Amino acid sequence: MSFQLIERQILTSGKRQDIPEQPPVISTRDVDVYYADKKALDKITLDIPANAVMSLIGPSGCGKTTFLRCLNRMNDLIDICRVEGDIRIDGQDIYAPEVNTVSLRAHVGMVFQRPNPFPKSIFENVAYGLRIHGLTSSKSELADRVEDSLKRAGLWEEVKDRLDEPGTGLSGGQQQRLCIARTIAVQPKIILMDEPCSALDPIATAKIEELIDEMRANFTIIIVTHSMQQAARVSQHTAFFHMGKLVEQGETRQIFTSPQDERTESYITGRIG
Amino acid sequence: MTDLFTKVTPELKRRLRHERLFQWMGRSAIFIAIAFLLVMVGTIASMGVGALRQTHIELSVFLDPQELDTARLYDADYGRLVKKALRARFTEVKKRQDKRKLYNLISSQAEFTLRDLVVSRPSLIGQTVKVWFTASDDVDMLIKGNISSSTGNTQRRIDRRETRWINDLIAADQLESRFNSRFFWSGDSREPELAGILSAFAGSAFSLLVCFGLSFPVGIFAAIYLEEFAPKNRWSAFIEVNINNLAAVPSIVFGLLGLAVFLNTFGLPRSSPLVGGMVLALMTLPTIIIASRAALRAVPPSIREAALGIGASRIQTVFHHVAPLALPGMLTGAIVGMARALGETAPLLMIGMVAFVADVPNSIFEPATALPVQIFLWADSPERAFLEKTSAAIIVLLCFLVVMNLSAIILRRKFEKRY
Amino acid sequence: MSPTTKIDLTGPRRSPWPERLIKALLIASSLVAVFVTVGIVFSLLFEAIRFFKIIPIQDFLFGLEWNPQTAIRADQVGAKGEFGAVPLITGTLLISTIAMLIATPLGLASAIYLAEYASSRTRAIVKPLLEILAGIPTVVYGFFAALMIAPLIRLTGTGMGLEVASESALAAGLAMGIMIVPLISSLSDDVINAVPQSLRDASYGLGATQAETIKKVVLPAALPGISGGLLLATSTAIGETMIVVMAAGLAANLTANPLEAVTTITVQIVTLLTGDQEFDSAKTLSAFALGLLLFTLTLLLNIAAQKIVNHYRERYD
Ligand SMILES: Nc1ncnc2c1ncn2[C@@H]1O[C@H](COP(=O)(O)OP(=O)(O)OP(=O)(O)O)[C@@H](O)[C@H]1O
Ligand SMILES: [Mg+2]
């Protein structure tokens, strides 16, 4: 992919330039992550503004997923993983003892690389989070919330007649939108997406990207992507990781048009990674 | 050059011969094992089919009103009526010793057959009725050709005269071989012609029920803990070593444990399916744990991440999503374990499930035996007729095992690739 | 949702009580296996120690006579009976050795054939049949051994002018050997399949025949795993009860002649504990001493087998 192409894309997509000025909703300070003795992240300090899309880019194995999984403490589940440093969401230290991972993950949703619907009905997939968090008080309210979430994920029209069918029977792109619907049903404030389109074809990808752009109004979205075009298309901010370090971050347009670091430049022009 | 590839040197010939010999060894090993299986099952089956039929003898019994007090019909001496009928049938028999032989044609059960008939239809009293009685095991064996009536057999239990009587009955159409339903619906008996497997079957069923009720929940819970929660440290490694060792402890040792702990320390009822089931549960536990862990491991991590990612707790994740997906695999393991428990004999001997039990147990607290123990007991009995009962009981046991293993296989196939 | 609404991430520090209860249940369940092991060890030890108070342990372990009579009167000669376990141990070893001598070549050869030569169709037929063989209760093998094998051996033996006991060690060992074949075959099959294909390719690349490749390359590589499997099989043979109860005798003969009758540890445990018993007599307690002996023997074999297999696994994973 050529440098100029991205540049042109960004410069021509006018609406993506009005980046809202918001206080950071997530801020990390000197975050180190170890897998056993191996250091996977080194002193990551990053502010993530609210109601915008931030993309994390970088070569494979540089720690993007690791960083993402720190933000909703999914790394707690890996025995050998140790997180140090300070991660705050809305000013609260999420590794503080009084923080409950269940509430944290309800507020910081996650969409995974491969669509992973539960092997249950489409309806149950979306309703599950609402049920376990006790977010609805009646059956009809539950149904409304499920419908609303499916609509916001742009899936309602396609599945409204077969809500009882298993979610695993949908196409890959539909499955991924189902997973997004499942995530937004519990109304998180932040959504983490780890290469959500890597298992999808271009049309399904376009749909999801469109969706991400719409969701920006209500959610703060952090997306890991290997596609430079995707980062350019959907995000307002970009952070470039390299070998466990945060090399450069800033407005997407600036990162892609005038990268400060030479590693960033090599990466986005396709010389490393 | 081509010569190099086609020329068969003596050396190469030797090597190729060796290759064929090697293959042939493998084939014959498999052949021997399978031939043994077929011969064993075939022999036992051919010996066992006989037990499905039972010889019956028809007699005309005069229901003498003088012997039958209508007020106390239940307690009348029906044995005498049967004997009378036999004497009436073979009037030529006079000597005391011969009469005893004559009575031996018919099972001791006959009086109860007659009693049940009279009690249910008192109007028959005073009439002469034709009744089919179960023949004794000796007659049955003779009819089935399992003992010969010809000369030369020193341990013959049927002599020429008896053979004549029997031939006489056959000629008069008063001897018949019928389907032996008693084998399936009655309990054990000292008399081979009356013995059935129902009491042993009930004992096995109760024991397996207890075994499943204990080992399945404990087994899957243990598997869930070890697979989903336990930190990988020395302690969990120790538990794992324990489980693997338990899986290889001889079954009789579990019986000793049951005897020392369940019977002598806790004072639980001896010979009961409760204790039998508990001992079998301890034996089955490792099998279920190992199979359940494999089933849990087969559930893709993405399912766990999906649930955790929307804020389900770990317990919720496991019980709402992971365990239900692993359940068919866990059940498969449990069925395989149950099948093994069903065939297990030695530990049950230790806790006294070898007693003679004629009554079908009604609860897990009553004395009982189990199918394999019944086989063991019958195999030890001297009567020739128990041989076919033993074989038939083995066939029944094998049928159950086949059904259980087949259902395990079907279950596994059906749920193999669902996610 | 406006950015001014504060996210509340706090929650109860401990999970709700039902979850804690479930977790406790899970932990307790996983400890059952440990309790069972401890229960076995302690119950056997406890009763065995009581036995060793009556019969010194060295008399038990090294005594050459086994004759567990309980006296009718206390002043009778030999009132204590003889509790020397050596004939039982040798009897057990004799029968297990016969079984392993039969099962090892048969099991190994069929495993090699199934893993290296058989078409997938043959495998699909033969493996379930071997599984059936493995699933047949041992009481059935015992019945068949007593009913068919023993008379057959006796007949053949006497035909050749040999003296054969009606319950010979050979009959029991033979039935046991066949019973163990599927165990050895399936364990070895797994191990042989785990040998990396690259090793085979290297050998074929040098022009070796398949048999040569198997013998010179595959089997040496699989040997540790196979020997682990053989140890497990030996432990199964030693602990097997029903076959020997039904097909081997009660006579505690100290002999290595497979045509004579011998008795085993398991047979004696069953005999001692299935008759009428007074619980505290030396006779009854000796069954637990034998149980302890059996448990120790099999445990050592199992641990050795696991050590070997684990070691092997590390090499190829
Ligand atoms: N569970 C784990 N155990 C040990 N090391 C891990 C684990 N997960 C990741 N790592 C290591 O941490 C480093 C960062 O991995 P991470 O998955 O975060 O990279 P990534 O940027 O997401 O790569 P990709 O683009 O390929 O997804 C890698 O070197 C990886 O090997
Ligand atoms: Mg990644």
PDB file of C-alpha atoms and ligand atoms in Angstrom, chain A residues 64-66 113 194-195 224 226, ligand 2:
ATOM      1  CA  LYS A  64      -1.453  -4.505  20.942  1.00  0.00           C
ATOM      2  CA  THR A  65      -3.674  -7.304  22.171  1.00  0.00           C
ATOM      3  CA  THR A  66      -1.861  -7.365  25.472  1.00  0.00           C
ATOM      4  CA  GLN A 113     -10.812 -11.156  16.544  1.00  0.00           C
ATOM      5  CA  ASP A 194      -9.258  -6.739  18.693  1.00  0.00           C
ATOM      6  CA  GLU A 195      -8.965  -7.000  14.905  1.00  0.00           C
ATOM      7  CA  VAL A 224      -6.604  -3.013  17.029  1.00  0.00           C
ATOM      8  CA  HIS A 226      -3.520  -4.599  10.886  1.00  0.00           C
TER       9      HIS A 226
HETATM   10 MG    MG D   2      -3.258  -9.633  18.720  1.00  0.00          MG
END
